[in-house]
Coordinates of C-alpha atoms and ligand atoms in Angstrom, one line a residue:
X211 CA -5.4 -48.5 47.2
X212 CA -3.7 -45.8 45.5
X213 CA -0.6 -44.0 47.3
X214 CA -2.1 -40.4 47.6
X215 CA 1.2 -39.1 49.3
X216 CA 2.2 -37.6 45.6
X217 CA -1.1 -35.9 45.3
X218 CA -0.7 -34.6 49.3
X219 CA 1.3 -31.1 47.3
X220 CA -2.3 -30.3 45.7
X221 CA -3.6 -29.3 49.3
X222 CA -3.7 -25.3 48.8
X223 CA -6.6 -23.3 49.8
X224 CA -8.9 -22.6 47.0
X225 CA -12.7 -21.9 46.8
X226 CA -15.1 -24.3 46.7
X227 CA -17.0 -22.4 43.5
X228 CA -20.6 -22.1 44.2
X229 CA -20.1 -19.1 42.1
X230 CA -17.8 -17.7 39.8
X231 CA -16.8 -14.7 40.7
X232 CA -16.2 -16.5 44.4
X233 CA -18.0 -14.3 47.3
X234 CA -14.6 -12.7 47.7
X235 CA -15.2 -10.1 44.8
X236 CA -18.2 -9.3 46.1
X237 CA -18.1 -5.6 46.9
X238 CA -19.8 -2.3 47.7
X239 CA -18.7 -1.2 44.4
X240 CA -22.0 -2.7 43.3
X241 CA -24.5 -0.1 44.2
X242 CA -27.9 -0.3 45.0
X243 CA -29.2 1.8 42.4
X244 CA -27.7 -0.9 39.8
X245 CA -28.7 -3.9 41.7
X246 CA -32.2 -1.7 41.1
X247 CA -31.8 -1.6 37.8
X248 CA -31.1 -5.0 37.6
X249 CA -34.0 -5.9 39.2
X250 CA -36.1 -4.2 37.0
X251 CA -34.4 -5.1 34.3
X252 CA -34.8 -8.9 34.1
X253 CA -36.5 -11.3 31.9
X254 CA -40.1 -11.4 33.3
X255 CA -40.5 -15.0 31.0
X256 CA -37.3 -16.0 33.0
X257 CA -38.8 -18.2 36.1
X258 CA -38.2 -17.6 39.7
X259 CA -35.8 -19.6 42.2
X260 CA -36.2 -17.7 45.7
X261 CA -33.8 -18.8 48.7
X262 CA -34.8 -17.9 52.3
X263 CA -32.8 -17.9 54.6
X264 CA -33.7 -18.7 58.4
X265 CA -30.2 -18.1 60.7
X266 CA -31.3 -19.0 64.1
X267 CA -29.5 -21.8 65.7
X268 CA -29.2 -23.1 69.5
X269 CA -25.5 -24.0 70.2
X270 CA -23.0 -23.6 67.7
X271 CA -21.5 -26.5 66.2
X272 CA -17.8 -26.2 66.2
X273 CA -17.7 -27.3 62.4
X274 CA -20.0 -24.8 61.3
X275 CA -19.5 -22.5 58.2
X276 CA -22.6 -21.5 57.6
X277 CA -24.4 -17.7 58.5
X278 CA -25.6 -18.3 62.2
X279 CA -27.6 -16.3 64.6
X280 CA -27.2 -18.2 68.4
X281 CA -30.1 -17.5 70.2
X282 CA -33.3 -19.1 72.1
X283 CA -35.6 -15.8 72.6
X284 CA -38.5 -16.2 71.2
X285 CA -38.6 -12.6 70.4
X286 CA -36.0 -12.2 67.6
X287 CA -37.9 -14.9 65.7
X288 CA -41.0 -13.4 65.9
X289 CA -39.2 -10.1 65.0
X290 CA -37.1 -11.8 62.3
X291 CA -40.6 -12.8 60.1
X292 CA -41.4 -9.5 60.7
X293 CA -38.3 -8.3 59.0
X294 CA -38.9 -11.4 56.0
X295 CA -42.4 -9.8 55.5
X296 CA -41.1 -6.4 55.1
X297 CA -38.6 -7.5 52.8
X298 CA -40.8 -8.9 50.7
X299 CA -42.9 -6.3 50.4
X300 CA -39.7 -3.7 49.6
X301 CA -39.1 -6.5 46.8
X302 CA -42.5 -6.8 45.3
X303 CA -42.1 -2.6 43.9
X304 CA -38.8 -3.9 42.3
X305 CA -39.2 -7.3 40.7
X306 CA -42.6 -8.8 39.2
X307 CA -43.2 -11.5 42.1
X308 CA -45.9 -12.7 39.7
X309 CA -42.9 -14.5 37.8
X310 CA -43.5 -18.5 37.5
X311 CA -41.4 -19.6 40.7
X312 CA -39.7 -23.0 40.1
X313 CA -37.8 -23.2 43.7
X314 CA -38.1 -23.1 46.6
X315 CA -35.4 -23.2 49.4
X316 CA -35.2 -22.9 53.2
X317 CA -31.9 -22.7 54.6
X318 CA -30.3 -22.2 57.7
X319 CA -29.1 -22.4 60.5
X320 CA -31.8 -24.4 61.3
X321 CA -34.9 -23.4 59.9
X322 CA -37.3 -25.8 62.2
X323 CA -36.0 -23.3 65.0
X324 CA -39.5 -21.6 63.7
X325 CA -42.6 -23.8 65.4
X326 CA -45.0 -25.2 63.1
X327 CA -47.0 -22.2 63.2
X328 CA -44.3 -19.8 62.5
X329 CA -43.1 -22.1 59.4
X330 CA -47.2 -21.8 58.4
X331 CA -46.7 -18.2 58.8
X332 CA -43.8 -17.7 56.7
X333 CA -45.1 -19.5 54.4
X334 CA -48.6 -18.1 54.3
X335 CA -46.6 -14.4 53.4
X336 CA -44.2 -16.0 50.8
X337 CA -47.5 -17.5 48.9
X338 CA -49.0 -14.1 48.8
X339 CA -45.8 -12.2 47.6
X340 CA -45.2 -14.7 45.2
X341 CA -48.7 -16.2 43.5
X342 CA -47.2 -18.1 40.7
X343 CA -45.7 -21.3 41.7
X344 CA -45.1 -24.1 39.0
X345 CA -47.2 -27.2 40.2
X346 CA -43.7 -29.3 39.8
X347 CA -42.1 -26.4 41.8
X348 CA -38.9 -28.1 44.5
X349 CA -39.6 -26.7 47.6
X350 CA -37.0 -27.6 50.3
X351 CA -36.0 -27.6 53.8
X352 CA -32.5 -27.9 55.6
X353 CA -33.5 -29.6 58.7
X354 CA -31.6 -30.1 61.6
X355 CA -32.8 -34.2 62.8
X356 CA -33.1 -32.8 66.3
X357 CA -35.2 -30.5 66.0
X358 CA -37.9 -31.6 64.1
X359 CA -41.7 -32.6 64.9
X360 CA -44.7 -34.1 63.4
X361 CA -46.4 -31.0 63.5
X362 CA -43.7 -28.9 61.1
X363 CA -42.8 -31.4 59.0
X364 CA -46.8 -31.2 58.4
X365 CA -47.3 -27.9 58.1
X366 CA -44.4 -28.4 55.7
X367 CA -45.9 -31.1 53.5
X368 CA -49.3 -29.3 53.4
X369 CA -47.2 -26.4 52.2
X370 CA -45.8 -28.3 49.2
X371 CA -42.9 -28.9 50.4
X372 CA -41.5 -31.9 48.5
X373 CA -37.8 -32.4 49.5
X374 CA -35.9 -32.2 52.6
X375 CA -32.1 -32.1 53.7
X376 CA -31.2 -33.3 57.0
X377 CA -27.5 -33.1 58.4
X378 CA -26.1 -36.0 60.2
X379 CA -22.2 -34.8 59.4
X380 CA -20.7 -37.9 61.3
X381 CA -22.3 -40.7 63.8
X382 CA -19.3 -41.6 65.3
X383 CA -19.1 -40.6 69.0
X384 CA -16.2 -39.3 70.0
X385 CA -16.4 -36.9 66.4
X386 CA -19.8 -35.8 67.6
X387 CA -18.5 -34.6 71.1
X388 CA -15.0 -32.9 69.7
X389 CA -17.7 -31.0 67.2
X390 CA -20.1 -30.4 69.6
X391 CA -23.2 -31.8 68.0
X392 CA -24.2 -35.1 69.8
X393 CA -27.0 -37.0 68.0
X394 CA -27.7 -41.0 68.0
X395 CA -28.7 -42.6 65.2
X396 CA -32.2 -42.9 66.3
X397 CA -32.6 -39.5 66.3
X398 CA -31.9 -39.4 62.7
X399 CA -33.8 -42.0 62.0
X400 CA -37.0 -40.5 63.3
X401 CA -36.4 -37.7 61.4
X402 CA -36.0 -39.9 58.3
X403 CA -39.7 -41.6 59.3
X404 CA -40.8 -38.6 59.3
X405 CA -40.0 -37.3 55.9
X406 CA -41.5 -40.7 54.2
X407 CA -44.7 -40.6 56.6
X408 CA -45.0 -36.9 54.6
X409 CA -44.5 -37.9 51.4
X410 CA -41.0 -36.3 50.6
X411 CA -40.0 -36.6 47.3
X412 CA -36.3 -36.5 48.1
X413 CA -34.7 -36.7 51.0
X414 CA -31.0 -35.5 51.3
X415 CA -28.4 -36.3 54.0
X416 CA -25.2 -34.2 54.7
X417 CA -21.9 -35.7 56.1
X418 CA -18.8 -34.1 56.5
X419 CA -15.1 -35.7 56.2
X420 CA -12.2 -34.0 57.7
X421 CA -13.6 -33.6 60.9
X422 CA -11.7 -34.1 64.2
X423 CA -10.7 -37.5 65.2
X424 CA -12.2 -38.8 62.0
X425 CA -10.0 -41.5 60.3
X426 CA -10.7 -43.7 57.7
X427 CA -12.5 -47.0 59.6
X428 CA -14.7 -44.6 61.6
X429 CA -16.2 -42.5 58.4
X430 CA -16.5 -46.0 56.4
X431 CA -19.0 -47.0 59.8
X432 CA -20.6 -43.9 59.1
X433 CA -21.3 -44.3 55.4
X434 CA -22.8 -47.9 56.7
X435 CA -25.2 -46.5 59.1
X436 CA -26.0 -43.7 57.0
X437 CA -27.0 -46.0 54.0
X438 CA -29.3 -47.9 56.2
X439 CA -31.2 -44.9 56.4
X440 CA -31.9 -45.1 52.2
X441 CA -31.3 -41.5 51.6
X442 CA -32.0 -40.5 47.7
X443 CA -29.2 -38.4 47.6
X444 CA -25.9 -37.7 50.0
X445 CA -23.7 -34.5 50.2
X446 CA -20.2 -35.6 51.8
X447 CA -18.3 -32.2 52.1
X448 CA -14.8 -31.7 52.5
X449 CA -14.8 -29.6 56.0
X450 CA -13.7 -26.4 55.1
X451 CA -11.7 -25.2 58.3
X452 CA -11.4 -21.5 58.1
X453 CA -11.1 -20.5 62.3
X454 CA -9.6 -17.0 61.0
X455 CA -13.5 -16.1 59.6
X456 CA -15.6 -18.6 62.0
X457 CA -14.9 -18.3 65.4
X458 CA -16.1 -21.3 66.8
X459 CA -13.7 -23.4 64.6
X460 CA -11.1 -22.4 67.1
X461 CA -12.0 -25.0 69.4
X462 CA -11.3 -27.5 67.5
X463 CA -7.8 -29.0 68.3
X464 CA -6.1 -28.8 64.7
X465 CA -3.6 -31.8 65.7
X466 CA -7.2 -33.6 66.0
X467 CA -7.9 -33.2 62.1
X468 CA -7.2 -36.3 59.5
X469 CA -4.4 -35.1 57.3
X470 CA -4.6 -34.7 53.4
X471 CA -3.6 -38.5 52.3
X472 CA -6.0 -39.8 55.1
X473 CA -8.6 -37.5 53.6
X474 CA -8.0 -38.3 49.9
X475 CA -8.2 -41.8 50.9
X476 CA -11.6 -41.4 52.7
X477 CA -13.2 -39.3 49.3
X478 CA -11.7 -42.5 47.0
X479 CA -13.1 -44.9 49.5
X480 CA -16.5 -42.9 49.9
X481 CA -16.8 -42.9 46.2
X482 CA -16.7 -47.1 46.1
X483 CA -18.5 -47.6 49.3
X484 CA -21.2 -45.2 47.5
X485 CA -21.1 -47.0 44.3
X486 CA -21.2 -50.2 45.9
X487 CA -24.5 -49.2 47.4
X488 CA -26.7 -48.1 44.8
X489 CA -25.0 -44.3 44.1
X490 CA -23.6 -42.2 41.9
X491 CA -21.4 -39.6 42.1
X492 CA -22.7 -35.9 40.8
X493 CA -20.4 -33.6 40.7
X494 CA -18.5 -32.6 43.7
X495 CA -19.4 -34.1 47.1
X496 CA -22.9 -35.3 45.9
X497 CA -24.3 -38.6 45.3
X498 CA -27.1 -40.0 43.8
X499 CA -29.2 -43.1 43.0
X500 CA -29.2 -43.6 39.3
X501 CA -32.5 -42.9 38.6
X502 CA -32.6 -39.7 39.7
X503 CA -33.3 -36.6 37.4
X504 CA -29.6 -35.4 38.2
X505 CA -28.5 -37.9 35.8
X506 CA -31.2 -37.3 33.1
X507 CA -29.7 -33.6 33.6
X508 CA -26.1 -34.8 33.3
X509 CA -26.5 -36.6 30.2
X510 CA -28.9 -33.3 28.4
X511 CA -26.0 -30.8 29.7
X512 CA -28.3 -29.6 31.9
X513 CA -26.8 -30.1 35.3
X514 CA -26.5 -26.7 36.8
X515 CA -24.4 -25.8 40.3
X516 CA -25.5 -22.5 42.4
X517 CA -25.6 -21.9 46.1
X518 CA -27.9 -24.4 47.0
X519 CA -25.8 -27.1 45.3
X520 CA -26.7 -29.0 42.1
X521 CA -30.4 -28.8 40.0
X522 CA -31.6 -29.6 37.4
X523 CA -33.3 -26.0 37.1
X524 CA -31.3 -23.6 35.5
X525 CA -32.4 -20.7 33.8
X526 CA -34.0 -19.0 36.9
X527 CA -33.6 -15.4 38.6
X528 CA -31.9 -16.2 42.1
X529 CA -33.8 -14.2 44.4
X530 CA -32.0 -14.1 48.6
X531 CA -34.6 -13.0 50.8
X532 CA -33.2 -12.4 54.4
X533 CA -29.9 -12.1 56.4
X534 CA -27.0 -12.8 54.5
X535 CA -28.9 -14.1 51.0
X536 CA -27.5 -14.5 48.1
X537 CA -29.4 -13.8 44.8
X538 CA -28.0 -14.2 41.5
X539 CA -29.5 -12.5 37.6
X540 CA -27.5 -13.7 34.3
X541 CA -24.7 -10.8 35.0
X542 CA -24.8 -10.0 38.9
X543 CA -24.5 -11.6 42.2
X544 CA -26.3 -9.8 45.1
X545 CA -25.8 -10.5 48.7
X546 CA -27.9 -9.2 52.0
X547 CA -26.1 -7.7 54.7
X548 CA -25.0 -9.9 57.0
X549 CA -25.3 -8.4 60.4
X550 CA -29.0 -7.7 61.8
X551 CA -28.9 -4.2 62.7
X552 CA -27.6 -3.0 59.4
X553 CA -30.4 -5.2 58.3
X554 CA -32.8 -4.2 59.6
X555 CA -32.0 -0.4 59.6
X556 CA -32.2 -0.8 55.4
X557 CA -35.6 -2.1 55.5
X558 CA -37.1 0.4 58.0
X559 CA -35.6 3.2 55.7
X560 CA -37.8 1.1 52.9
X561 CA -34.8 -0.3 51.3
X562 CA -34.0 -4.0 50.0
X563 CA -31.5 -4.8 52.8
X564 CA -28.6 -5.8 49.7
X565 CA -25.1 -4.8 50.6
X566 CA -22.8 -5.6 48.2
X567 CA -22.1 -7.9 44.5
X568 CA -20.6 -8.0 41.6
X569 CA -21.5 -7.7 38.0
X570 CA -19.7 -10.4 35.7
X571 CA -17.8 -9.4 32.6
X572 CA -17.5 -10.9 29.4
X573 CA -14.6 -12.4 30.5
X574 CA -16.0 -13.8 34.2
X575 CA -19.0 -15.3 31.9
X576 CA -16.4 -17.2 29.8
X577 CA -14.6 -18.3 32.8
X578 CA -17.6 -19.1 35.1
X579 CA -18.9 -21.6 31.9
X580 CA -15.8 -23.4 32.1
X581 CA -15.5 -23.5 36.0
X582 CA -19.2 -24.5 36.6
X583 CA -18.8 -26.9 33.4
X584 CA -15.8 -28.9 35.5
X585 CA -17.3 -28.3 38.9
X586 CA -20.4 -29.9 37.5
X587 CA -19.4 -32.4 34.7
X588 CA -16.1 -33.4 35.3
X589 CA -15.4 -32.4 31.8
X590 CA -15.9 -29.2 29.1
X591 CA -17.1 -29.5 25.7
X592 CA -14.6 -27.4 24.2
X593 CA -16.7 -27.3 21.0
X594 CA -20.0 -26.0 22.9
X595 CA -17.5 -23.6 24.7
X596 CA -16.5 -22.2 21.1
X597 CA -19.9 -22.0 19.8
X598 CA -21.6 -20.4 23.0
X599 CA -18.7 -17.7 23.8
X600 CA -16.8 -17.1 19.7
X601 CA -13.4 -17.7 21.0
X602 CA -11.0 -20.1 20.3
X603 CA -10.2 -22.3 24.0
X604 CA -6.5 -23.0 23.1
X605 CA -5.5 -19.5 22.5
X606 CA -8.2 -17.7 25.2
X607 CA -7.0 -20.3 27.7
X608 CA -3.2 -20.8 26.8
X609 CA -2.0 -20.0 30.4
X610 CA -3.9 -22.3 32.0
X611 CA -3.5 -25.2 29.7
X612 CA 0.5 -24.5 30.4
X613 CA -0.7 -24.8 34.2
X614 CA -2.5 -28.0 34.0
X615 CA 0.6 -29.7 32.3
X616 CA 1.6 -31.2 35.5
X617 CA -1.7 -32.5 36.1
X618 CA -1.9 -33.9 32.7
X619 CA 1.0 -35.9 33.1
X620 CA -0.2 -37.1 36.3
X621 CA -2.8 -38.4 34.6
X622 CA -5.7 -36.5 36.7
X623 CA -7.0 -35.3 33.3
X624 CA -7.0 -35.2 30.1
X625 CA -7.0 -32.4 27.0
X626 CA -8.0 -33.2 23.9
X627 CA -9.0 -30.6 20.9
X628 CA -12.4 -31.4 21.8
X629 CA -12.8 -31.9 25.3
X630 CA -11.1 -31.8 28.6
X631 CA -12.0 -34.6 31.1
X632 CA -10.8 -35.3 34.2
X633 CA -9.9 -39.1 35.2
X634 CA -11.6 -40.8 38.3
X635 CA -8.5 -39.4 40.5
X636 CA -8.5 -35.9 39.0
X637 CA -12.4 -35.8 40.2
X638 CA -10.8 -35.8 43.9
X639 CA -8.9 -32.3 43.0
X640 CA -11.6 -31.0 41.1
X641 CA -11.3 -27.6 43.1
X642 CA -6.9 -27.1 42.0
X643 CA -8.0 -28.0 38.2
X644 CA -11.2 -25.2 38.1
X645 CA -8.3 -22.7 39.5
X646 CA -6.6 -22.7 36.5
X647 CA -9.3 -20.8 34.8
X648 CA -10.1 -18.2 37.8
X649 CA -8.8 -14.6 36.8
X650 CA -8.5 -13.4 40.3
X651 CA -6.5 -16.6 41.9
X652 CA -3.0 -14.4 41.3
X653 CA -4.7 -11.8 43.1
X654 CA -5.2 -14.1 46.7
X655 CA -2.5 -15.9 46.0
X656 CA -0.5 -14.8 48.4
X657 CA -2.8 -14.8 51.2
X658 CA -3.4 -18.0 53.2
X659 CA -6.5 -16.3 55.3
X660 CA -8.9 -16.8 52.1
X661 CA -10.2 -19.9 50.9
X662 CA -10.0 -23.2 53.0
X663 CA -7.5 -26.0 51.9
X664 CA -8.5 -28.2 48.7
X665 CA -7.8 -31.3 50.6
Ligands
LIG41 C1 -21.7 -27.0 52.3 C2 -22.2 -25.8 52.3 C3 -21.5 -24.6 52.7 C4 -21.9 -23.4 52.3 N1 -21.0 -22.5 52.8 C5 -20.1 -23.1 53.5 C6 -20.4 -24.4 53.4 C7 -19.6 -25.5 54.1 C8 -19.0 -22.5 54.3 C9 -18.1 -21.6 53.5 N2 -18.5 -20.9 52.4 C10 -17.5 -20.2 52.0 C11 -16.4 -20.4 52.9 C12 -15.1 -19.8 52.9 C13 -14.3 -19.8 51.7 C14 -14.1 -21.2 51.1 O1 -13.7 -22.1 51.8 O2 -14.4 -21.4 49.9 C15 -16.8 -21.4 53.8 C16 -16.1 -22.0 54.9 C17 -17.5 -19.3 50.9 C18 -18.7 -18.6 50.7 N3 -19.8 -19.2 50.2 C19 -20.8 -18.3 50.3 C20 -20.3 -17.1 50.8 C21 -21.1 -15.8 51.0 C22 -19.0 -17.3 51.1 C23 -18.0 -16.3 51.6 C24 -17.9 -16.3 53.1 C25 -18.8 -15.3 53.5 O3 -18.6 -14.2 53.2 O4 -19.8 -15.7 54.2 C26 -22.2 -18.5 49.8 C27 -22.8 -19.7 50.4 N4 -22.3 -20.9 50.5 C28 -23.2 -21.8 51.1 C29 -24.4 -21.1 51.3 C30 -25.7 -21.6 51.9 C31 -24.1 -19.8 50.8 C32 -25.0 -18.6 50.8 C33 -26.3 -18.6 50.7 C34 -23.0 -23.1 51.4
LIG42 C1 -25.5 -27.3 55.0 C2 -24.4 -28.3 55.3 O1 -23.1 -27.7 55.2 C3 -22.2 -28.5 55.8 N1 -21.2 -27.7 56.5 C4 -21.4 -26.7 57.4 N2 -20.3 -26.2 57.8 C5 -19.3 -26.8 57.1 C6 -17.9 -26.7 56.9 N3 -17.2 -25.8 57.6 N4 -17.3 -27.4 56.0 C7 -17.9 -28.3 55.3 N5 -19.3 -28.5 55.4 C8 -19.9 -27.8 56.3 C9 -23.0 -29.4 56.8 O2 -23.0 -30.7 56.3 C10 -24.4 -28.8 56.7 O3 -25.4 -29.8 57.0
LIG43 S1 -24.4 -27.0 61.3 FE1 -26.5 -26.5 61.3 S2 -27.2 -26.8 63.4 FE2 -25.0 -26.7 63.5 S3 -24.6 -24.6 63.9 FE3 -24.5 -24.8 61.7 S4 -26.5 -24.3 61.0 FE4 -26.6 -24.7 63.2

């Protein structure tokens, strides 16, 4: 095995780039009026890609970094679809919702907190908003396996649903109890039966490594039982520990947490386990059989990275309907608000509830190419780059080569006057090489509360 102790220096925090600008340069500085204008203003032969997104959750696990509402009453879901349906209507005088959509995405919290009739429902309203959907259109669900029934994921199927996500995170016991999210394997597996009974095109499985008591033997078990299941793809996240934004991170017992050589070990051994079993690895934290389109995409240039993850369908409007959503246009980011009164106040004053963005300079779109390039390839076509963007890479980019010396002569990648590629090693520290490019890195430097750790 290789002696990660040298590479232990590279754990720093640093975002984990679903976009470029990172959510931290979103601000109110964006206003409305312009995110208007925007609207207005896009591409109506440009398809649509809408995300949804459906917070409610039971209990809070402790891991959790996603945009969670805790709550069982009955009443704020029915209230919440209210809200979704209001939305969309607010939207439909701003963009032309009779734009091709090409995705479709439910995320969470846990969406099948909604009962089959309510997922019917929503559904029902998002058809009439938006008419035009391609008949190839991915439509997805983030499901949690233990809440799912027959009934929803029927209601999903007959919808058109096509591809589901479910999160396992670990199967190991004693993880499951220090994160607070017990579920046996057969629980997981009914879920799986479930998806193939319906048809599902795809079915995804999340794991997480750097979780407490996690250690290299007990995530290897993991990866076991989780390829008995026969996923079609896997996400294996690095956790991202950040207890200063997410409260419920604090009680996890830090001394509890695999250290940054034991996690670097666990990604190289993932990767081998993964390839050993009929996967490939796509990008960062995603895996793949080799068949799938991700590849076909991969080897056009077409492999794009956005919120969701990776797709093979770029070239869409990002639409975020609901609580916290991100959308994203060729030279903006939008996000909702992310608390529900001042939600809900903006649509009841017939308002889009968007709170803040950015628009991206000429200089964030140079950058953002590069990063996404790396984040998604492993590698930049230096001579694309010059062709797409007019401007010569060594000279634009000086500073940063100088900053990736190090890392050159540690052989975690390569620069060449055509290309830069990153070796099977340098893939692990993906994240510290795409830093290099980001403008506003100097900026947070100095402020550990930001971005979790690399590694
Ligand atoms: C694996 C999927 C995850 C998504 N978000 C997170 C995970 C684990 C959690 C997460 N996202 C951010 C952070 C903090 C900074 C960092 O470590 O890079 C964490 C722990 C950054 C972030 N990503 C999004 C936003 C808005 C932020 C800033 C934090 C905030 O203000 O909320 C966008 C975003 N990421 C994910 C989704 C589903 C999403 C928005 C729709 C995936
Ligand atoms: C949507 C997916 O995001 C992952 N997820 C949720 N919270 C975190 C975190 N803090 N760090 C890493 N991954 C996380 C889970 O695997 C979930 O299933
Ligand atoms: S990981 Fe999923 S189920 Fe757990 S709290 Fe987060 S959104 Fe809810």
């Amino acid at each position: 095995m290789l002696d990660f102790a040298k590479f232990t220096k590279y754990s720093r925090p640093g975002p984990r780039y679903t976009s470029y600008p990172t959510a931290l340069e979103f601000s109110t500085d964006f206003a409305y009026d312009t995110y208007l204008e925007k609207l207005k203003g896009q591409d109506k032969k440009r398809p649509l890609s809408l995300y949804f997104h459906l917070p409610f959750c039971r209990n809070a696990c402790y891991f959790c970094g996603c945009n969670v509402v805790f709550t069982s009453k009955e009443d704020k879901k029915i209230r919440y679809i209210d809200y979704l349906k209001r939305e969309m209507d607010i939207l439909s005088q701003h963009l032309d919702t009779s734009r091709e959509v090409i995705q479709l995405h439910f995320g969470g919290g846990t969406p099948t907190f909604f009962s089959a009739e309510q997922l019917d429902e929503i559904i029902t309203a998002i058809k009439s908003h938006f008419p035009n959907f391609a008949a190839d259109a991915e439509v997805s669900c983030e499901i949690d396996p233990r809440h799912i029934d027959e009934a929803q994921m029927k209601v999903m199927s007959e919808a058109g649903f096509n591809r589901v996500s479910f999160g396992i995170q670990d199967f190991n016991e004693k993880v499951q109890v220090a994160v607070h999210r017990v579920q046996p394997y057969d629980i997981t597996k009914n879920a799986m039966d479930l998806a193939r009974k319906y048809n599902m095109v795809s079915v995804n499985v999340d794991l997480i490594y750097g979780l407490p008591h996690q250690t290299l033997e007990t995530f290897m078990e993991t990866l076991k039982l989780a390829v008995t299941l026969n996923p079609d793809r896997f996400a294996v996240f690095n956790y991202a520990h950040v207890p200063w934004l997410k409260k419920t991170m604090r009680k996890i017992d830090e001394t509890t947490l695999p250290q940054p050589d034991e996690k670097l070990s666990i990604m190289q051994q993932t990767i081998d386990f993964m390839e050993n079993n009929g996967y490939r690895m796509i990008g960062m934290d995603h895996f793949a059989k080799p068949e799938d389109e991700l590849f076909k995409a991969i080897e056009k240039g077409e492999l794009h990275r956005n919120f969701q993850g990776y797709t093979t369908k770029g070239g869409a409007d990002l639409v975020g309907v609901g609580l916290t959503s991100i959308g994203e246009g060729v030279d903006y980011y939008a996000q909702n608000f992310k608390d529900m009164p001042s939600y809900e106040a903006a649509i009841d004053a017939g308002r889009l509830p968007f709170e803040r963005g950015v628009t991206h300079s000429a200089d964030d779109l140079i950058r953002q190419h590069v990063i996404m390039e790396l984040m998604s390839n492993f590698k930049l076509d230096i001579n694309r780059f010059e062709t797409k963007f007019g401007v010569k890479f060594d000279e634009y980019f000086a500073d940063a080569l100088d900053e990736l010396q190090p890392m050159v002569h540690e052989e975690l990648l390569e620069i060449a006057p055509e290309k830069i590629e990153c070796s099977p090693t340098g893939t692990l520290l993906i994240r510290n090489i795409a830093m290099a490019f980001d403008a506003y890195m100097k900026k947070h430097a100095g402020n550990k509360k930001t971005f979790s750790k690399t590694v």
